[in-house]
Amino acid sequence: MTPQANPGEPAGTSTTPASAATARDASQIERALVLSGGGPVGRAWMAGLVAGLIDEGVDLGRAEIIVGTSAGAIVGAQLALGMDVAALVADSNRQSDPNIYSSAAAGLDDLLVEFAAAARAANPDRARAAIGRKALAADTISEDAFVGRSVYSALTGQAWPPAFRATAVSTTTGRLVVWSKDSQVDLAKAVTSSSSVPGVSPPVTLSGDRYMDGGVRSSLNADLAAGARFVIVVSCFSLTPPDGIDAHLRHLYKDLARELDTITVAGGSLEIIEPGPEFLNLSGYGSRLMDTSLVPEAVQAGRRQARTESTRLGSWMQH
């Protein structure tokens, strides 16, 4: 899933291996932030965490590079624009968008197993393209209705923030794309493409192709920050596999560990924020990340965790 990054590849290009598409010369980046996928509940927790850290004097929005995948792309774009991410969660939660995630939780483990199997296939891109074909054929809401959901409305018409990157995967080729300001695509649609869960929501049309969730390739895509001197990775789920986990999913955890290793191998200092016990219990250790009824509690859990995380992250602000 995570070959060594290549710092020379520009943002907005499709890649088979992970590339440091986050910067033309990643070695010149001082601080990078990586925000993971995590469904609507993970997004709410991240938003509360980010807002709480700002209240504690740790503004993650000061990162020169912000890499967002799926839920992390939504929070990352809003953070890069200087928006109040927690208030936006509350606002979108009050809207009357239909709940497209109600049937997703039951099949989430199966979907993750499919992603893990694709990563270990002889040709991962081909395996991900097969997932893309199923995503295109799935019975979902229309693309226009998906792009028009209130969760993305705050980004409509906004200029692309220079620091922000969003990951997505082509349904046609199975290859990773990293959207940036250089890609010259609409910010809201790029973020929507990054959070289009196969089988749950429709792939999004951009640049003559249709794109699905960046989590198809990795829930973190943290190796895109390799080369930066100081990296914070925020994961909506524990990076330690639970006992009795499916063998395919155990491989997924190993792949994520190797992905994180690319940061330290490249000489970077790495800090990881994982959910604390409160959010792990609330989210059912990842099994309820699609349960939108948990969104208000998740925001507050993130805010509370920020108070404990701020002390160790304070030095990040001094670099």
XYZ file of N, CA, C and O in Angstrom, residues 27 66 78 83 105 127 141-142 150 152 202 222 230 232 239 271 275 293 309 315 318:
84
model
N 11.400 18.310 1.157
C 12.453 18.548 2.143
C 12.460 19.989 2.640
O 13.062 20.293 3.662
N -1.291 20.414 4.387
C -2.369 19.697 5.068
C -2.904 18.656 4.098
O -3.457 19.004 3.050
N -11.482 23.051 5.399
C -12.039 24.104 6.248
C -10.961 24.718 7.143
O -10.918 25.943 7.323
N -11.608 28.423 8.741
C -12.998 28.344 9.178
C -13.100 27.716 10.561
O -12.192 27.025 11.022
N -22.828 0.956 7.687
C -22.053 0.398 8.794
C -21.919 -1.113 8.702
O -20.854 -1.676 8.963
N -6.838 -3.791 -9.116
C -7.796 -4.221 -8.094
C -8.663 -3.052 -7.627
O -9.869 -3.207 -7.401
N -27.538 7.933 -4.302
C -28.123 9.203 -4.691
C -27.367 9.731 -5.908
O -26.273 9.253 -6.239
N -27.926 10.718 -6.577
C -27.270 11.256 -7.763
C -26.001 12.014 -7.392
O -25.836 12.467 -6.247
N -25.070 19.588 2.428
C -24.710 20.748 3.246
C -23.299 20.654 3.807
O -22.657 21.675 4.058
N -20.686 20.046 2.359
C -19.730 20.630 1.418
C -20.040 22.090 1.077
O -19.242 22.747 0.399
N -22.015 8.365 -4.797
C -21.559 8.244 -6.191
C -20.167 8.817 -6.386
O -19.799 9.811 -5.749
N -0.513 8.895 4.735
C 0.449 9.710 5.480
C 1.798 9.807 4.790
O 2.551 10.758 5.033
N 8.546 18.088 10.508
C 7.679 17.789 11.640
C 6.286 17.460 11.107
O 5.687 18.263 10.398
N 2.379 15.843 12.016
C 1.334 15.366 12.916
C 0.324 14.588 12.090
O -0.177 15.079 11.080
N -4.561 2.771 15.840
C -3.646 2.150 14.890
C -3.076 0.837 15.424
O -2.190 0.241 14.804
N 4.419 12.870 15.173
C 3.495 12.795 16.305
C 2.173 12.243 15.778
O 1.685 12.675 14.731
N -7.586 8.262 18.722
C -8.713 8.499 19.632
C -8.399 8.034 21.048
O -7.783 6.982 21.254
N -26.070 9.968 14.510
C -26.642 10.401 15.784
C -25.559 10.691 16.824
O -25.819 11.375 17.828
N -3.956 16.635 24.705
C -2.972 16.558 23.622
C -2.164 17.845 23.483
O -1.034 17.822 22.990
N 5.195 22.169 21.388
C 6.508 22.420 20.757
C 6.390 22.502 19.246
O 7.222 23.138 18.593
N 6.429 25.929 17.936
C 7.669 26.705 18.034
C 8.579 26.499 16.838
O 9.560 27.224 16.681
